[in-house]
Amino acid sequence: MRAWLIAAMLAPAAASAHSDRALFDDPAIVGGAGGRYFTGSRLDGYACSVCHTGGGTTDAFTIDPLPEILEAGRRYDIFVRWSHPELQHSLNFELTLPNGGNPMVVIPTGSSVPRESRCNQAADGLPAIYMIEAGVRRVVGVEPCGASMVNASFVATGGPIELSIGAVVGDKSETPIGDATFERRITLGVRPASPDGGCAASNGGFGAALAVLALLRARSRTAR
Amino acid sequence: MAVAACTEPSGELAVPAADPIVFRDAVYPILLRDCGFPACHGTHERFFAIYGPGRTRLDPMTPIYDPPTPVEMELTYDRARSMLLGPHGPEDSLFVKKPIPLDQGGAGHRGDDLYGVPVFRTKDDQRYVTLYRWATGRAP
C-alpha cells in the first residue's frame, strides 16, 4: 500500500481542462469549478493559470480598442480576436460594475452570430460563443472549435467597468499541462451622459450658437 | 501518528482527529473548489496536497471525473488534519490562518489571487466558516 502510494505520487499528474462550459457551474465534488469562471475578475480571484501551467503566456489574443472614457447610457461593442484559430482557444470574459453586477452584457444569437464566432468559421457552423448567467454575473465564453473572434455589447453605466479576460491556447494534450495562458484586466472609465442625450454633433452646434450669441451681445454692449 | 513540530523538537504532537465525515461532506468540496488547482495545492509537490475529480488524480490512470477514490480522500484528509497543528491548537494552525488576509489574522499565503486575497476576503465567508468549524469545533 505504502509503496503504491509513493509510486503514485511520483507519477505524472492528470487534471482537467475546463473547456466544457457546464463544468464551470458543476460542483467541485463532481469535478466542476463550483461557480468559478477563471476570468480573473474580482468575483473570481483566479484566472486560467491556476490550472493551465507550463506553457507560459501568450499574446495571441487582441482586444479592439475601446474609448478610454465611455459615455454613460451608450451601448458599446467589445471584440476579442485571436490568430491561428486551428489551435485550441478557450476564453472567458466578463464586465464587472463596482457593485458586482454586469453592465447589461449581451452577445449575438441565432443568425446574427458572425461567421468568425462560429465553429470552424463556417457560415452554417454552430455558434462557438456562449454566455453564462450566474447570479448578477454574465460571463461570455467561447468553445475551442475553430472560431477566431468573440464579441459582446454592453451599456456604460454605474461607474467604472472592469473588463477581465482569461484565455487559454491548448496544446492538444488533453491536460492543462503545457497550455499557454492569457490574462488581461482593463478598467473603463464612465463619464455622465451629455445633457441633450449624447449627440455630439448637435451639442457642438448648440454650444457654438450660444457662443456666437454671447459674442454678439458683448459687442453690442461695447458699441454703446 | 506522530509529527515533529519545529517549535517543540523534543516532544511529540498528536495530530487532531477532526471529524472525517464532516471533512468528506463539507470540507473536502471546498478544498477542491478553492485550493486544489494544479498550480496551487493540486500537486504532488506540496505537502498540503488535494486530490480529486476534475483536479489532480493521485493515480494518473483514474479517469479525471471519477468520484474521489478512498485513498485520495484519506490522503487529503490526513494532509489537511496535519495542517491543524498549531502552537496553541487548531486556532493557531496554518490551516485556519493561511487562507485569510494578514489584517484579519492571516499567516501570509503565496497563493494570493490577482487582487491580493489569500483565498477568502473575510473570516465571515461561509466557506471559511465551514473550514474553521471543522478545524476548531467553533465559529471564527
CSV table of C-alpha atoms in Angstrom, one decimal, chain A residues 21 110 113-130 142-147:
chain,number,residue,atom,x,y,z
A,21,ARG,CA,-19.0,25.3,-20.3
A,110,GLY,CA,-29.0,33.0,-34.0
A,113,VAL,CA,-23.6,35.4,-34.8
A,114,PRO,CA,-20.8,36.4,-37.1
A,115,ARG,CA,-19.0,33.7,-39.1
A,116,GLU,CA,-15.8,34.3,-37.2
A,117,SER,CA,-17.6,33.4,-34.0
A,118,ARG,CA,-18.8,30.0,-35.3
A,119,CYS,CA,-17.1,26.7,-35.1
A,120,ASN,CA,-14.5,26.4,-37.9
A,121,GLN,CA,-15.7,29.9,-39.0
A,122,ALA,CA,-18.3,28.2,-41.2
A,123,ALA,CA,-21.3,30.2,-42.2
A,124,ASP,CA,-23.6,27.4,-41.0
A,125,GLY,CA,-21.3,26.3,-38.1
A,126,LEU,CA,-22.6,26.1,-34.6
A,127,PRO,CA,-22.0,29.3,-32.6
A,128,ALA,CA,-18.8,29.0,-30.6
A,129,ILE,CA,-19.8,31.9,-28.4
A,130,TYR,CA,-21.9,31.4,-25.3
A,142,VAL,CA,-16.1,30.6,-26.5
A,143,GLU,CA,-15.7,26.9,-27.2
A,144,PRO,CA,-12.4,25.7,-28.7
A,145,CYS,CA,-13.8,24.7,-32.1
A,146,GLY,CA,-12.1,26.9,-34.6
A,147,ALA,CA,-13.6,30.3,-34.1
